[in-house]
Amino acid sequence: MTLTKDHIGGLLFLALSVVYGYYAYEIRMFPGDQFEPFNAQTIPRALAWVGSIVAILMLATGSRSATERLSFAGLDVKLVAKLMLLVWIFAQALSWLGFLLSTIGFLLVGYWLLGERRPRTLLLASVPFAVGFWFLLAKLLDIYLAPGQVWQWL
């Protein structure tokens, strides 16, 4: 069997979905929630199943061409490393800056790393999305998002 990019992507996606599904079953619930039709585990379980099915479809329909062999030419490993570092910084900034500011910063820097340099586009792509997502989580779904420790000093 020829291993192509399609197969490696499918295998990685399948592994991610299986691990995510395993941890979805470990989500703690309030007593009696296991009998409810919709609980804290419902969406994570569904995402794990859908992800696994999509990954299996990716494996089944992947290109089997011998000319399309795995090549690392053209991969920007430095950019991936920078984006992974940015995700780590975002995770650390959440407790200090809060969800809204750290998400805006994450999106601004992420878009900049991906090549967007126009300040207006950076702001229009970052701020409305972060504010809208914050509004959806905090106001519509009533999920508590800590404002961050920096606001306690002001």
Short mmCIF file of C-alpha atoms in Angstrom, two decimals:
data_model
loop_
_atom_site.label_atom_id
_atom_site.label_comp_id
_atom_site.label_asym_id
_atom_site.label_seq_id
_atom_site.Cartn_x
_atom_site.Cartn_y
_atom_site.Cartn_z
CA MET A 1 0.00 0.00 0.00
CA THR A 2 1.25 3.46 -0.89
CA LEU A 3 1.06 5.91 1.99
CA THR A 4 -0.03 9.34 0.75
CA LYS A 5 -0.80 12.65 2.42
CA ASP A 6 -4.49 11.74 2.34
CA HIS A 7 -3.85 8.57 4.34
CA ILE A 8 -1.60 10.27 6.89
CA GLY A 9 -4.16 13.05 7.36
CA GLY A 10 -6.92 10.48 7.81
CA LEU A 11 -4.87 8.50 10.33
CA LEU A 12 -4.02 11.60 12.34
CA PHE A 13 -7.64 12.76 12.29
CA LEU A 14 -8.80 9.29 13.36
CA ALA A 15 -6.30 9.23 16.23
CA LEU A 16 -7.40 12.70 17.34
CA SER A 17 -11.07 11.72 17.19
CA VAL A 18 -10.53 8.50 19.16
CA VAL A 19 -8.54 10.26 21.90
CA TYR A 20 -11.13 13.07 22.02
CA GLY A 21 -13.90 10.48 22.26
CA TYR A 22 -12.12 8.69 25.08
CA TYR A 23 -11.88 11.87 27.09
CA ALA A 24 -15.46 12.84 26.20
CA TYR A 25 -16.66 9.81 28.12
CA GLU A 26 -14.63 11.01 31.14
CA ILE A 27 -16.46 14.35 31.43
CA ARG A 28 -17.98 14.60 34.89
CA MET A 29 -21.68 15.25 35.19
CA PHE A 30 -24.02 16.24 37.96
CA PRO A 31 -25.89 13.38 39.63
CA GLY A 32 -28.87 12.37 37.51
CA ASP A 33 -27.54 14.02 34.33
CA GLN A 34 -26.74 10.65 32.78
CA PHE A 35 -30.47 10.08 32.37
CA GLU A 36 -31.05 13.37 30.53
CA PRO A 37 -31.28 13.32 26.72
CA PHE A 38 -28.77 16.19 26.48
CA ASN A 39 -25.91 16.55 28.95
CA ALA A 40 -22.28 17.67 29.13
CA GLN A 41 -21.08 14.59 27.23
CA THR A 42 -23.56 14.72 24.35
CA ILE A 43 -21.86 17.12 21.94
CA PRO A 44 -18.28 15.89 22.63
CA ARG A 45 -19.39 12.30 22.02
CA ALA A 46 -21.17 13.27 18.80
CA LEU A 47 -18.12 15.21 17.60
CA ALA A 48 -15.89 12.22 18.32
CA TRP A 49 -18.17 9.87 16.37
CA VAL A 50 -18.54 12.25 13.43
CA GLY A 51 -14.79 12.89 13.40
CA SER A 52 -14.08 9.15 13.39
CA ILE A 53 -16.51 8.55 10.52
CA VAL A 54 -15.00 11.40 8.49
CA ALA A 55 -11.50 10.06 9.16
CA ILE A 56 -12.47 6.57 8.01
CA LEU A 57 -14.00 8.09 4.87
CA MET A 58 -10.76 10.01 4.31
CA LEU A 59 -8.82 6.76 4.57
CA ALA A 60 -11.17 4.93 2.22
CA THR A 61 -11.30 7.62 -0.45
CA GLY A 62 -7.69 8.80 -0.24
CA SER A 63 -5.59 8.92 -3.36
CA ARG A 64 -3.75 5.67 -4.07
CA SER A 65 -1.59 7.08 -6.84
CA ALA A 66 2.00 5.92 -6.78
CA THR A 67 3.08 9.30 -8.17
CA GLU A 68 1.57 11.11 -5.19
CA ARG A 69 4.04 9.85 -2.61
CA LEU A 70 4.66 11.52 0.71
CA SER A 71 6.91 14.54 0.37
CA PHE A 72 7.89 17.06 2.97
CA ALA A 73 8.93 19.61 0.37
CA GLY A 74 6.96 22.80 0.65
CA LEU A 75 5.94 22.31 4.29
CA ASP A 76 6.56 25.37 6.45
CA VAL A 77 7.67 23.79 9.72
CA LYS A 78 8.75 27.14 11.17
CA LEU A 79 5.25 28.58 10.67
CA VAL A 80 3.65 25.55 12.32
CA ALA A 81 6.04 25.87 15.27
CA LYS A 82 5.20 29.58 15.60
CA LEU A 83 1.47 28.84 15.52
CA MET A 84 1.86 26.11 18.15
CA LEU A 85 3.80 28.54 20.35
CA LEU A 86 1.02 31.09 19.82
CA VAL A 87 -1.58 28.55 20.99
CA TRP A 88 0.48 27.91 24.13
CA ILE A 89 0.81 31.66 24.78
CA PHE A 90 -2.96 32.03 24.27
CA ALA A 91 -3.62 29.30 26.86
CA GLN A 92 -1.35 31.09 29.34
CA ALA A 93 -2.88 34.51 28.60
CA LEU A 94 -6.46 33.34 29.24
CA SER A 95 -6.09 33.44 33.01
CA TRP A 96 -4.29 36.80 32.98
CA LEU A 97 -6.04 38.81 30.27
CA GLY A 98 -9.39 37.04 30.18
CA PHE A 99 -11.16 35.44 27.25
CA LEU A 100 -11.96 38.51 25.18
CA LEU A 101 -8.56 40.23 25.15
CA SER A 102 -6.55 37.04 24.78
CA THR A 103 -8.77 35.84 21.91
CA ILE A 104 -8.43 39.15 20.09
CA GLY A 105 -4.66 39.03 20.57
CA PHE A 106 -4.49 35.40 19.46
CA LEU A 107 -6.43 36.11 16.28
CA LEU A 108 -4.45 39.27 15.48
CA VAL A 109 -1.08 37.57 15.85
CA GLY A 110 -2.29 34.39 14.13
CA TYR A 111 -3.53 36.28 11.07
CA TRP A 112 -0.31 38.29 11.02
CA LEU A 113 1.78 35.10 11.11
CA LEU A 114 -0.29 33.71 8.23
CA GLY A 115 0.63 36.72 6.10
CA GLU A 116 -2.03 39.38 6.56
CA ARG A 117 -0.38 42.76 7.14
CA ARG A 118 -3.18 45.31 6.64
CA PRO A 119 -4.17 46.68 10.08
CA ARG A 120 -7.77 47.32 9.10
CA THR A 121 -8.25 43.75 7.86
CA LEU A 122 -6.53 42.35 10.94
CA LEU A 123 -8.84 44.28 13.25
CA LEU A 124 -12.00 43.55 11.24
CA ALA A 125 -11.19 39.84 11.14
CA SER A 126 -10.30 39.59 14.83
CA VAL A 127 -12.35 41.94 16.97
CA PRO A 128 -15.90 41.27 15.66
CA PHE A 129 -15.33 37.50 15.70
CA ALA A 130 -13.95 37.50 19.25
CA VAL A 131 -16.68 39.84 20.55
CA GLY A 132 -19.39 37.81 18.80
CA PHE A 133 -18.05 34.54 20.17
CA TRP A 134 -17.76 36.06 23.67
CA PHE A 135 -21.34 37.35 23.41
CA LEU A 136 -22.57 33.92 22.31
CA LEU A 137 -20.82 32.12 25.18
CA ALA A 138 -21.21 34.64 27.98
CA LYS A 139 -24.56 36.24 27.28
CA LEU A 140 -26.62 33.80 25.23
CA LEU A 141 -25.39 30.50 26.67
CA ASP A 142 -24.70 31.99 30.12
CA ILE A 143 -21.25 30.41 30.40
CA TYR A 144 -19.01 32.12 32.93
CA LEU A 145 -15.82 33.39 31.35
CA ALA A 146 -13.36 34.77 33.89
CA PRO A 147 -12.43 38.36 33.09
CA GLY A 148 -8.75 37.77 33.88
CA GLN A 149 -6.48 38.72 36.75
CA VAL A 150 -5.24 41.93 35.15
CA TRP A 151 -8.66 43.55 35.74
CA GLN A 152 -8.33 43.01 39.49
CA TRP A 153 -5.37 45.38 39.62
CA LEU A 154 -7.23 48.25 37.94
#
